[in-house]
Coordinates of C-alpha atoms in Angstrom, one line a residue:
Chain A
M1 CA 0.0 0.0 0.0
H2 CA 1.3 3.4 -0.9
N3 CA 2.4 5.4 2.2
P4 CA 1.7 9.1 1.7
Y5 CA 3.6 9.8 5.0
K6 CA 6.9 8.5 3.5
P7 CA 9.3 11.2 2.3
Y8 CA 11.5 10.9 -0.7
P9 CA 15.1 11.0 0.3
V10 CA 16.9 14.1 -1.1
R11 CA 20.4 15.6 -0.9
V12 CA 20.9 19.2 -0.2
D13 CA 22.7 20.3 -3.4
K14 CA 23.0 24.0 -2.7
I15 CA 22.0 26.5 0.0
L16 CA 21.6 30.1 -0.9
V17 CA 21.3 32.9 1.6
E18 CA 18.5 35.1 0.2
T19 CA 18.2 38.0 2.5
E20 CA 20.4 40.5 4.4
D21 CA 19.2 39.3 7.8
K22 CA 20.2 35.7 6.7
N23 CA 16.9 34.4 8.0
L24 CA 15.8 33.2 4.6
R25 CA 17.7 30.5 2.7
T26 CA 16.8 28.7 -0.5
F27 CA 17.5 25.0 -0.5
K28 CA 18.1 23.2 -3.8
F29 CA 17.4 19.5 -3.4
V30 CA 18.2 16.7 -5.7
F31 CA 16.4 13.4 -5.3
L32 CA 18.6 10.5 -4.2
N33 CA 16.6 8.1 -6.4
P34 CA 16.2 9.7 -9.8
E35 CA 12.8 8.0 -10.3
D36 CA 11.4 9.9 -7.4
E37 CA 11.6 13.1 -9.3
Q38 CA 8.9 11.7 -11.7
A39 CA 6.8 10.6 -8.8
F40 CA 7.1 14.1 -7.3
A41 CA 5.2 15.7 -10.2
Y42 CA 3.9 19.1 -9.0
T43 CA 2.1 22.2 -10.2
P44 CA 2.7 25.8 -9.2
G45 CA 1.2 26.6 -5.8
Q46 CA 1.7 23.3 -4.2
F47 CA 3.8 22.6 -1.1
A48 CA 5.7 19.8 0.5
E49 CA 6.6 18.6 4.0
L50 CA 10.3 19.0 4.4
S51 CA 11.3 16.1 6.6
V52 CA 14.4 16.1 8.9
P53 CA 14.7 12.7 10.6
G54 CA 15.1 13.2 14.3
V55 CA 13.7 16.8 14.2
G56 CA 10.4 16.7 12.3
E57 CA 8.5 18.1 9.3
I58 CA 7.4 21.5 8.1
P59 CA 5.1 22.4 5.3
I60 CA 6.8 24.8 2.8
G61 CA 5.7 26.0 -0.6
I62 CA 7.5 24.8 -3.6
A63 CA 9.5 27.7 -5.1
S64 CA 10.8 26.0 -8.2
S65 CA 8.7 25.5 -11.3
P66 CA 7.9 22.1 -12.8
T67 CA 9.6 23.4 -15.9
E68 CA 12.9 23.5 -14.0
K69 CA 14.2 19.9 -14.2
G70 CA 16.6 18.0 -12.0
F71 CA 16.0 19.7 -8.7
V72 CA 13.4 21.3 -6.5
L73 CA 13.7 24.6 -4.6
F74 CA 12.3 25.7 -1.2
T75 CA 12.9 29.0 0.5
V76 CA 12.8 28.5 4.3
N77 CA 12.4 31.2 7.0
K78 CA 14.2 30.4 10.2
V79 CA 11.3 30.2 12.8
G80 CA 11.2 27.0 14.8
A81 CA 13.0 23.8 15.5
V82 CA 13.0 22.2 12.0
T83 CA 13.8 25.5 10.1
T84 CA 16.6 26.4 12.5
F85 CA 18.1 22.9 12.1
M86 CA 17.9 23.3 8.3
H87 CA 19.6 26.6 8.5
N88 CA 22.6 24.8 10.1
M89 CA 22.7 22.0 7.5
K90 CA 25.4 21.7 4.9
E91 CA 25.5 21.0 1.3
G92 CA 25.6 17.2 0.8
D93 CA 23.4 16.5 3.8
I94 CA 20.5 14.0 3.4
M95 CA 16.9 14.7 4.4
G96 CA 13.5 14.1 2.9
I97 CA 10.6 15.8 1.1
R98 CA 7.1 14.5 1.1
G99 CA 4.6 15.6 -1.4
P100 CA 3.6 17.3 -3.6
L101 CA 0.7 18.4 -1.4
G102 CA -2.3 20.6 -1.7
N103 CA -4.1 22.0 -4.8
S104 CA -2.4 24.6 -6.9
Y105 CA -3.0 27.9 -8.6
P106 CA -5.7 27.2 -11.3
M107 CA -3.3 27.4 -14.2
K108 CA -5.8 25.8 -16.6
D109 CA -8.6 28.2 -15.6
L110 CA -6.3 31.2 -15.9
E111 CA -5.5 30.5 -19.5
G112 CA -6.6 33.3 -21.8
K113 CA -6.6 35.8 -18.9
N114 CA -4.4 38.7 -17.9
L115 CA -2.8 38.3 -14.5
V116 CA -1.7 40.6 -11.8
I117 CA 0.5 38.8 -9.3
I118 CA 1.0 40.6 -6.1
A119 CA 3.5 39.5 -3.5
G120 CA 4.9 40.8 -0.3
G121 CA 8.0 39.7 1.7
F122 CA 8.9 36.0 1.5
A123 CA 5.4 34.9 0.6
V124 CA 6.6 35.2 -3.0
T125 CA 7.9 31.6 -3.1
T126 CA 5.1 29.8 -4.9
L127 CA 4.6 32.8 -7.1
R128 CA 8.2 32.4 -8.3
S129 CA 7.1 28.9 -9.3
T130 CA 4.0 30.3 -11.1
I131 CA 5.7 33.0 -13.0
T132 CA 8.6 30.8 -14.1
W133 CA 6.0 28.3 -15.3
M134 CA 4.0 30.9 -17.3
L135 CA 7.1 32.4 -18.8
D136 CA 8.3 29.0 -20.1
P137 CA 8.0 29.1 -24.0
A138 CA 5.6 26.1 -23.8
H139 CA 3.1 28.1 -21.7
R140 CA 3.6 31.9 -22.3
D141 CA 1.2 32.1 -25.2
K142 CA -1.7 30.7 -23.1
Y143 CA -1.8 33.8 -20.9
G144 CA -2.4 37.5 -21.6
R145 CA -0.6 40.4 -20.0
I146 CA 1.3 39.5 -16.8
T147 CA 1.9 42.2 -14.2
F148 CA 4.1 41.3 -11.2
I149 CA 4.1 43.5 -8.2
Y150 CA 6.6 42.5 -5.5
G151 CA 7.5 44.5 -2.4
A152 CA 9.7 44.1 0.7
R153 CA 10.7 46.3 3.6
T154 CA 14.2 46.9 2.2
P155 CA 16.1 45.9 -1.0
G156 CA 18.1 43.4 1.1
M157 CA 14.9 41.6 2.0
L158 CA 13.8 40.9 -1.6
L159 CA 14.1 37.3 -2.6
Y160 CA 15.0 35.9 -6.0
R161 CA 17.0 39.0 -7.2
E162 CA 18.4 37.1 -10.1
E163 CA 15.0 36.0 -11.3
W164 CA 13.2 39.3 -11.1
S165 CA 16.1 41.2 -12.5
A166 CA 15.8 39.0 -15.6
W167 CA 12.1 39.5 -15.7
Q168 CA 12.5 43.2 -15.6
K169 CA 14.5 43.0 -18.9
R170 CA 11.8 41.0 -20.7
D171 CA 8.9 42.5 -22.6
D172 CA 6.4 39.8 -21.9
I173 CA 6.0 40.6 -18.2
D174 CA 5.9 43.8 -16.2
A175 CA 7.9 43.2 -13.1
I176 CA 7.4 46.1 -10.7
I177 CA 9.7 45.7 -7.6
T178 CA 9.2 48.1 -4.7
V179 CA 10.6 48.7 -1.2
D180 CA 8.8 50.3 1.7
R181 CA 11.0 53.4 1.9
E182 CA 14.0 55.2 0.3
F183 CA 17.2 53.3 0.7
P184 CA 20.8 54.2 -0.2
G185 CA 21.7 52.6 -3.5
W186 CA 18.1 51.7 -4.4
D187 CA 17.0 53.4 -7.6
G188 CA 13.9 51.4 -8.0
R189 CA 10.4 52.1 -7.0
V190 CA 9.5 53.1 -3.4
G191 CA 6.1 52.5 -1.9
F192 CA 3.9 50.0 -0.1
V193 CA 2.4 47.2 -2.2
P194 CA -1.2 48.3 -1.9
T195 CA -0.3 51.8 -3.1
V196 CA 1.8 50.5 -6.0
T197 CA -1.0 48.1 -6.9
E198 CA -3.4 51.0 -7.2
Q199 CA -1.0 52.8 -9.5
V200 CA 0.0 50.0 -11.8
A201 CA -2.7 47.2 -11.7
P202 CA -4.3 46.4 -15.0
S203 CA -8.1 46.8 -15.6
P204 CA -10.1 43.9 -14.0
D205 CA -11.5 43.0 -17.4
N206 CA -10.6 39.4 -18.1
T207 CA -8.0 39.6 -15.3
A208 CA -7.3 37.5 -12.2
A209 CA -5.3 38.7 -9.2
L210 CA -3.0 36.2 -7.4
V211 CA -2.2 37.7 -4.0
C212 CA 0.3 36.3 -1.5
G213 CA 1.8 38.2 1.4
P214 CA 1.8 38.9 5.1
P215 CA -1.6 39.5 6.7
I216 CA -1.1 43.3 6.8
M217 CA -0.4 43.5 3.1
I218 CA -3.5 41.4 2.3
K219 CA -5.6 43.6 4.5
F220 CA -4.7 46.7 2.6
T221 CA -4.4 45.2 -0.8
Q222 CA -7.8 43.6 -0.9
P223 CA -9.8 46.9 -0.7
V224 CA -7.6 48.4 -3.4
L225 CA -8.4 45.5 -5.7
E226 CA -12.1 45.8 -4.9
K227 CA -12.0 49.6 -5.6
L228 CA -10.3 48.8 -9.0
G229 CA -13.3 46.5 -9.8
F230 CA -12.0 43.1 -9.1
S231 CA -14.8 40.7 -7.9
E232 CA -14.2 38.2 -5.2
D233 CA -14.0 35.4 -7.8
Q234 CA -11.1 37.2 -9.5
I235 CA -9.0 37.4 -6.4
I236 CA -7.0 34.2 -5.6
M237 CA -5.0 33.7 -2.4
S238 CA -2.9 31.1 -0.7
L239 CA -3.4 30.3 3.0
E240 CA -1.0 28.9 5.6
N241 CA -1.9 27.0 8.8
R242 CA -0.1 24.7 11.2
M243 CA -0.1 21.3 9.5
K244 CA 1.1 17.8 10.3
C245 CA -0.2 15.1 7.9
G246 CA -0.6 17.3 4.9
I247 CA -3.2 15.0 3.4
G248 CA -6.5 16.1 5.0
I249 CA -6.7 13.7 7.9
C250 CA -4.9 14.9 11.1
G251 CA -7.4 17.7 11.7
R252 CA -5.4 20.8 12.6
C253 CA -5.3 23.0 9.5
N254 CA -9.0 23.0 8.7
V255 CA -10.8 26.3 8.2
G256 CA -14.4 25.5 8.4
P257 CA -15.0 22.3 6.4
E258 CA -11.9 22.9 4.2
Y259 CA -8.5 21.4 4.9
V260 CA -5.9 24.0 4.0
C261 CA -3.5 21.2 3.2
K262 CA -5.7 19.2 0.8
D263 CA -8.6 21.4 -0.3
G264 CA -6.2 24.4 -0.3
P265 CA -3.9 26.2 0.2
V266 CA -5.2 28.1 -2.8
F267 CA -8.7 29.6 -2.5
T268 CA -10.6 32.4 -4.2
L269 CA -11.7 35.3 -2.1
A270 CA -15.3 34.2 -2.8
Q271 CA -14.5 30.9 -1.1
L272 CA -12.8 32.5 1.8
N273 CA -15.7 34.8 2.4
R274 CA -17.8 31.8 3.1
M275 CA -15.3 30.3 5.6
P276 CA -14.4 31.3 9.2
K277 CA -11.3 33.5 9.5
E278 CA -9.4 30.7 11.3
Y279 CA -6.1 31.2 9.6
Chain B
M1 CA -28.4 -16.6 7.4
A2 CA -28.2 -15.9 11.1
K3 CA -26.8 -18.6 13.5
Y4 CA -27.5 -19.3 17.1
L5 CA -24.8 -19.6 19.8
K6 CA -25.8 -21.0 23.2
K7 CA -23.9 -19.2 25.9
S8 CA -22.8 -22.6 27.2
D9 CA -21.1 -23.1 23.8
L10 CA -19.3 -19.7 23.9
A11 CA -16.0 -21.2 25.0
G12 CA -15.9 -23.6 22.1
F13 CA -16.9 -20.8 19.7
I14 CA -14.2 -18.4 20.8
G15 CA -11.7 -21.3 21.0
S16 CA -12.3 -22.3 17.4
L17 CA -11.9 -18.7 16.2
A18 CA -8.7 -18.3 18.2
G19 CA -7.1 -20.8 15.8
Q20 CA -7.4 -18.3 13.0
Y21 CA -7.6 -15.0 14.7
Q22 CA -6.3 -13.1 17.7
V23 CA -9.6 -12.7 19.5
L24 CA -10.4 -9.5 21.4
G25 CA -13.4 -8.5 23.4
P26 CA -14.7 -6.5 26.4
V27 CA -12.8 -7.5 29.5
E28 CA -12.7 -5.9 33.0
K29 CA -9.5 -4.3 33.9
D30 CA -9.0 -2.2 37.1
G31 CA -12.8 -2.0 37.4
R32 CA -13.4 -0.7 33.9
V33 CA -14.4 -2.5 30.7
V34 CA -11.8 -2.2 27.9
F35 CA -11.3 -4.1 24.7
A36 CA -8.3 -6.4 24.9
P37 CA -7.2 -9.9 23.9
A38 CA -9.5 -12.3 25.6
G39 CA -10.4 -15.9 26.0
A40 CA -14.1 -16.9 26.5
A41 CA -13.7 -16.9 30.3
D42 CA -12.4 -13.3 30.2
L43 CA -15.2 -11.8 28.2
K44 CA -17.5 -9.5 30.1
L45 CA -20.6 -9.4 27.8
D46 CA -23.1 -7.9 30.3
F47 CA -21.4 -4.5 30.1
Q48 CA -23.1 -1.3 28.9
N49 CA -20.1 0.2 27.0
S50 CA -16.4 0.3 27.5
H51 CA -15.0 3.2 29.4
T52 CA -12.9 4.5 26.5
S53 CA -13.7 3.8 22.9
P54 CA -11.9 0.9 21.2
K55 CA -10.5 3.3 18.6
D56 CA -7.0 2.4 19.7
L57 CA -7.4 -1.0 18.0
F58 CA -7.1 0.8 14.7
F59 CA -5.5 4.1 15.8
P60 CA -3.2 3.5 18.7
Q61 CA -2.7 6.3 21.1
S62 CA 1.0 6.3 20.1
E63 CA 2.1 4.5 17.0
R64 CA 5.5 4.1 15.3
M65 CA 5.3 5.2 11.7
F66 CA 8.9 4.9 10.6
Q67 CA 12.3 4.3 12.0
F68 CA 15.6 6.0 11.2
T69 CA 19.2 6.1 12.1
L70 CA 21.3 9.3 12.3
D71 CA 24.5 7.4 12.3
P72 CA 26.3 8.4 9.1
N73 CA 28.3 5.2 9.1
K74 CA 25.1 3.1 8.8
E75 CA 23.4 2.2 5.6
G76 CA 20.3 4.3 5.0
A77 CA 21.3 7.0 7.4
F78 CA 18.8 10.0 7.5
V79 CA 16.3 8.1 5.4
L80 CA 13.0 6.9 6.9
Q81 CA 12.6 3.2 6.9
D82 CA 9.3 1.3 6.9
V83 CA 8.0 -0.6 9.9
D84 CA 5.7 -3.5 9.8
L85 CA 2.1 -2.1 9.7
A86 CA -0.3 -5.0 9.6
P87 CA -1.4 -7.0 12.7
A88 CA -2.1 -10.7 12.3
P89 CA -5.7 -11.4 11.6
R90 CA -7.9 -10.2 14.5
L91 CA -11.5 -10.8 15.5
V92 CA -13.3 -8.5 17.9
F93 CA -16.3 -10.0 19.6
G94 CA -18.8 -7.7 21.4
M95 CA -18.1 -4.3 20.0
R96 CA -21.1 -1.9 20.5
P97 CA -22.7 -0.7 17.3
C98 CA -22.0 3.0 18.1
D99 CA -18.3 2.3 18.2
A100 CA -18.4 0.4 14.9
A101 CA -20.4 3.2 13.4
A102 CA -17.7 5.6 14.5
F103 CA -15.2 3.5 12.6
F104 CA -17.5 3.5 9.6
V105 CA -17.3 7.3 9.8
L106 CA -13.5 7.3 10.3
D107 CA -13.0 5.0 7.3
R108 CA -14.2 8.0 5.3
V109 CA -11.7 10.3 7.1
F110 CA -8.6 8.1 6.9
K111 CA -9.4 7.3 3.3
N112 CA -10.4 10.5 1.4
D113 CA -10.7 11.2 -2.3
Q114 CA -6.9 11.4 -2.7
F115 CA -5.1 9.6 0.1
T116 CA -5.4 6.4 2.1
D117 CA -3.8 6.3 5.6
P118 CA -2.1 2.9 5.5
Y119 CA -1.7 2.6 9.3
W120 CA -5.5 2.8 9.7
Q121 CA -6.4 0.8 6.6
V122 CA -4.2 -2.3 7.2
K123 CA -5.6 -2.7 10.7
R124 CA -9.2 -2.3 9.5
D125 CA -8.6 -4.9 6.7
A126 CA -7.0 -7.4 9.2
T127 CA -9.9 -7.2 11.6
V128 CA -13.3 -8.9 11.7
I129 CA -15.9 -7.2 14.0
I130 CA -18.8 -9.1 15.5
G131 CA -20.9 -6.5 17.2
L132 CA -23.2 -6.9 20.2
G133 CA -26.4 -5.0 20.0
C134 CA -27.4 -2.9 23.1
N135 CA -30.3 -4.4 24.8
Q136 CA -30.2 -1.8 27.5
P137 CA -28.8 1.6 26.3
C138 CA -27.5 4.0 28.9
P139 CA -29.4 7.2 29.9
T140 CA -26.8 9.3 28.1
C141 CA -27.1 7.5 24.8
F142 CA -28.6 9.4 21.9
C143 CA -27.5 7.3 18.9
P144 CA -30.9 7.4 17.0
S145 CA -30.9 11.2 17.0
V146 CA -27.6 11.3 15.0
G147 CA -28.6 8.6 12.5
Y148 CA -27.2 5.5 14.3
G149 CA -28.8 3.1 16.8
P150 CA -28.4 0.4 19.4
F151 CA -28.5 -2.3 16.7
H152 CA -27.0 -0.2 13.8
E153 CA -25.1 -2.3 11.4
D154 CA -22.7 0.0 9.6
G155 CA -19.1 -0.8 10.4
L156 CA -19.8 -4.3 11.6
D157 CA -19.1 -7.7 9.9
A158 CA -21.7 -9.5 12.0
I159 CA -24.1 -8.5 14.8
A160 CA -25.1 -10.5 17.8
T161 CA -28.3 -10.1 19.7
D162 CA -28.4 -11.4 23.3
L163 CA -31.5 -13.5 23.6
G164 CA -30.9 -14.5 27.2
D165 CA -29.6 -18.1 26.9
G166 CA -27.6 -17.4 23.8
F167 CA -26.8 -15.0 20.9
L168 CA -28.4 -14.8 17.5
I169 CA -25.6 -13.8 15.2
K170 CA -26.3 -12.4 11.8
P171 CA -23.4 -12.0 9.3
L172 CA -23.3 -8.7 7.5
T173 CA -20.3 -8.8 5.3
E174 CA -18.3 -11.5 3.4
K175 CA -15.6 -11.1 6.1
G176 CA -18.2 -11.8 8.8
Q177 CA -19.6 -14.8 6.9
K178 CA -16.2 -16.3 6.5
A179 CA -15.4 -16.0 10.1
L180 CA -18.6 -17.6 11.2
A181 CA -18.3 -20.4 8.7
G182 CA -15.2 -21.6 10.4
A183 CA -16.5 -21.3 14.0
K184 CA -17.7 -24.1 16.2
G185 CA -20.8 -24.1 18.4
L186 CA -23.2 -22.4 16.0
T187 CA -26.6 -24.0 15.2
D188 CA -29.5 -23.0 13.0
P189 CA -31.9 -20.7 14.9
E190 CA -35.1 -22.4 16.2
G191 CA -38.6 -21.2 16.6
K192 CA -39.1 -17.5 16.6
M193 CA -35.6 -16.3 17.4
D194 CA -35.6 -13.8 14.6
E195 CA -38.8 -12.2 15.9
K196 CA -37.5 -12.2 19.4
A197 CA -34.3 -10.5 18.3
A198 CA -36.3 -7.9 16.3
A199 CA -38.5 -7.2 19.4
I200 CA -35.4 -6.7 21.6
A201 CA -33.9 -4.3 19.1
A202 CA -37.2 -2.3 18.8
A203 CA -37.5 -2.1 22.6
A204 CA -33.9 -0.9 22.9
Q205 CA -34.5 1.8 20.3
E206 CA -37.7 2.8 22.1
S207 CA -36.0 3.0 25.5
I208 CA -33.7 5.8 24.3
K209 CA -35.3 9.0 25.6
S210 CA -32.7 11.6 24.6
E211 CA -33.8 13.3 21.5
V212 CA -31.5 15.8 19.9
P213 CA -32.8 17.6 16.8
T214 CA -30.2 18.2 14.1
R215 CA -32.2 19.1 11.0
N216 CA -31.6 22.9 11.1
I217 CA -27.9 22.5 11.4
Y218 CA -27.8 21.1 7.8
T219 CA -29.7 24.0 6.3
R220 CA -27.8 26.7 8.1
T221 CA -24.6 28.0 6.5
V222 CA -21.2 27.5 8.1
M223 CA -21.0 31.2 8.9
E224 CA -24.5 31.4 10.5
L225 CA -23.6 28.5 12.8
F226 CA -20.1 29.8 13.4
N227 CA -21.3 33.3 14.5
A228 CA -24.2 32.0 16.6
P229 CA -24.4 33.7 20.0
H230 CA -24.6 30.6 22.1
W231 CA -20.8 29.9 21.7
D232 CA -20.2 32.8 24.0
R233 CA -21.9 30.8 26.8
V234 CA -20.9 27.2 26.0
F235 CA -17.2 27.6 26.3
E236 CA -17.2 29.4 29.7
S237 CA -17.2 26.3 31.9
C238 CA -14.9 24.3 29.6
L239 CA -11.4 23.6 31.0
N240 CA -10.0 22.6 27.6
C241 CA -8.9 19.4 29.4
G242 CA -9.5 17.2 26.3
T243 CA -11.3 14.4 28.1
C244 CA -14.0 14.5 25.5
T245 CA -11.5 14.1 22.6
Y246 CA -9.7 11.3 24.5
V247 CA -12.8 9.1 25.0
C248 CA -14.6 10.0 21.8
P249 CA -14.8 7.2 19.2
T250 CA -14.7 9.6 16.3
C251 CA -12.1 12.0 17.5
H252 CA -9.1 11.2 15.4
C253 CA -6.8 14.3 15.3
F254 CA -3.1 13.4 15.7
D255 CA 0.3 14.8 16.0
I256 CA 3.5 13.5 14.3
Q257 CA 6.8 13.7 16.3
D258 CA 10.3 12.4 15.9
E259 CA 11.6 10.6 19.0
V260 CA 15.3 9.9 19.1
T261 CA 15.3 6.7 21.2
S262 CA 19.1 6.1 21.5
A263 CA 22.2 8.1 20.7
K264 CA 21.8 7.7 17.0
D265 CA 18.5 6.0 16.3
G266 CA 14.9 7.0 16.5
D267 CA 11.3 6.7 15.4
R268 CA 8.8 8.9 13.7
V269 CA 5.6 8.4 15.8
R270 CA 2.1 9.7 15.7
N271 CA 0.2 10.4 18.9
W272 CA -3.4 11.3 19.6
D273 CA -3.8 15.1 19.7
T274 CA -6.6 17.3 20.8
C275 CA -8.2 20.4 19.3
M276 CA -8.7 21.6 22.9
S277 CA -5.1 22.6 23.1
W278 CA -3.7 26.0 22.0
L279 CA -0.6 24.1 20.7
F280 CA -2.8 22.3 18.2
T281 CA -3.0 25.3 15.8
I282 CA -0.4 27.8 16.8
H283 CA 1.8 29.1 13.9
G284 CA 5.6 29.4 14.1
T285 CA 5.1 33.2 14.2
G286 CA 3.1 33.0 17.4
H287 CA -0.1 33.8 15.6
N288 CA -2.9 31.4 16.7
P289 CA -6.0 31.0 14.5
R290 CA -7.9 29.4 17.4
P291 CA -6.5 31.5 20.2
G292 CA -9.1 30.9 23.0
K293 CA -11.4 28.4 24.6
K294 CA -14.4 29.7 22.6
E295 CA -12.8 29.0 19.3
R296 CA -11.5 25.6 20.3
V297 CA -14.8 24.4 21.8
R298 CA -16.7 25.7 18.8
Q299 CA -14.3 23.9 16.5
R300 CA -15.0 20.5 18.1
F301 CA -18.8 20.7 17.8
M302 CA -18.7 22.3 14.4
H303 CA -16.3 19.6 13.1
K304 CA -18.6 16.8 14.2
F305 CA -22.0 18.3 13.4
K306 CA -21.4 20.6 10.4
Y307 CA -18.0 20.1 8.7
I308 CA -17.9 16.2 8.7
P309 CA -21.5 16.0 7.4
M310 CA -20.8 18.6 4.7
K311 CA -17.8 16.6 3.5
R312 CA -18.9 13.0 4.1
G313 CA -22.3 12.8 2.4
G314 CA -24.3 13.8 5.5
L315 CA -22.8 11.3 7.9
I316 CA -22.7 13.0 11.4
G317 CA -19.3 12.8 13.1
C318 CA -20.9 11.9 16.4
V319 CA -22.4 8.5 17.1
G320 CA -24.3 9.4 20.3
C321 CA -22.3 7.1 22.6
G322 CA -22.6 9.6 25.4
R323 CA -19.0 9.0 26.8
C324 CA -18.2 12.8 26.7
V325 CA -21.5 13.5 28.6
N326 CA -20.5 11.0 31.3
L327 CA -16.9 12.1 31.7
C328 CA -16.8 15.8 31.2
P329 CA -15.6 17.2 34.5
V330 CA -17.7 20.4 34.1
N331 CA -20.8 18.7 32.8
I332 CA -20.9 20.1 29.3
D333 CA -23.5 18.0 27.6
V334 CA -23.2 17.6 23.8
R335 CA -26.9 17.2 23.6
D336 CA -27.5 20.7 24.9
V337 CA -24.9 22.2 22.6
V338 CA -26.5 20.5 19.6
R339 CA -29.9 21.8 20.7
D340 CA -28.4 25.3 20.7
M341 CA -26.9 24.8 17.3
N342 CA -30.3 23.6 16.0
A343 CA -32.4 26.1 17.8

């Protein structure tokens, strides 16, 4: 019988310090058994349980895109026991990943639409996956205009500099990167994500908004989108909750009748408005 | 076809099953009835119900999921290794229909539209359950109100009715049929045993006086129920002690932990957990989506009476066994809470 609790063994291939406070590191994993990469077939927006034997498991969004072969990426914030342990791991160490878990961004339903992708802080991880996937030559034609708005407190707290710098040079995506206040050496845009969204967001006609960020950003961005005319069906978000099993059984991540781990983490605002705010 | 088992033939019956199965049943231990491996002489079949539910037969309070070694010199270091999951074939004699119904509900939780929990499933598959109908339900029982009953058959492989001098045993599944076919001491029923059993079942059903209306709960939205004012009252006396979740046959929430058992080796285990604890939901950031007693008490009742029925085709996640009513230290009565939800 297939055991969905059993992680695939992986090797830490590379660890990249992402932010100036060194609290965010991106882990590049390679599967120990090459056939496991096929079994770990994922879509943008899904997550996995990162499993460190002897320490435990944590649910983390998949930052790489299925179009990137040979490895998977996860960006991990140092918060608790497992993440702190991981931050002390070395390249070459062995651990496990279990998944892919959860639903994903509705990439099929989004075909033919314009997209505004709004991210704050380190919640950008699964949106990195989504954008990379859409910009792949095999997929780019299926989507309309793509506007990416990404903000952080300071330039040093922005993740994925290499990626968004490359996106800024392309003409098939508008990548608008902003920081909260003026900063020496930063000649990019300055302003909070909700304000910038109001300035640059496309018309809501045939457009969907993917929003992922800290609660404070969501709180102020949602009214902006509503003011711009986005309906609750056009706003798509991804939730986080404490999780253990990741497969809709152990009972702790549910928000009303929905399990964030299995029925989510991606929900439309229309769905969220019918659910308790227990997240 | 039902069979008759004289009580004087019980030893031969259990003895013949013991050749093929590990036999378990209700036995008295420290003054309480629990389900445990039993010979015919150990069985205590005049019980009302066991103190705690027999859910640990399929979902142990603590269970090893994997083992691992952290010794880099050993083969397979840092990679989780399987442990043997399946018990030898087992037969439970004398489980109450409410508990079997609870496992019927949990079958739909541990196996959802995408995933099957192998730890639960292999134990279910390896176990035959011969239930024992309740001739005399307790005053706290309310199984008929939630869609089950003292002779409910879902979740059982066979059901026995105590006719006084013996049991009329009716197979309900192929598994039950097969177990009974290999057992000694069974005879064809005589006279009007079927009618007598039916009359006992009807009288038992009739004797349950607790009526708990649930209909309005299904027509109300999640948010209507969630925001109802009675939650501000229900939680006040609750201690969040978790006794209700511990004894409940359908409570199934669990935690997963790694235990390093020696210098370099360890197990990944799962343990019963409880939604009554603040630790159950707290985020790494310190944010807690269910920060107080009100949210946690509401979650437990909403899960059983609204969320499970919404997701499992109307099945209610409470089987009316009444254990939480009996054992709550501050006398919170689920029947009163459901009346409030339905009011």
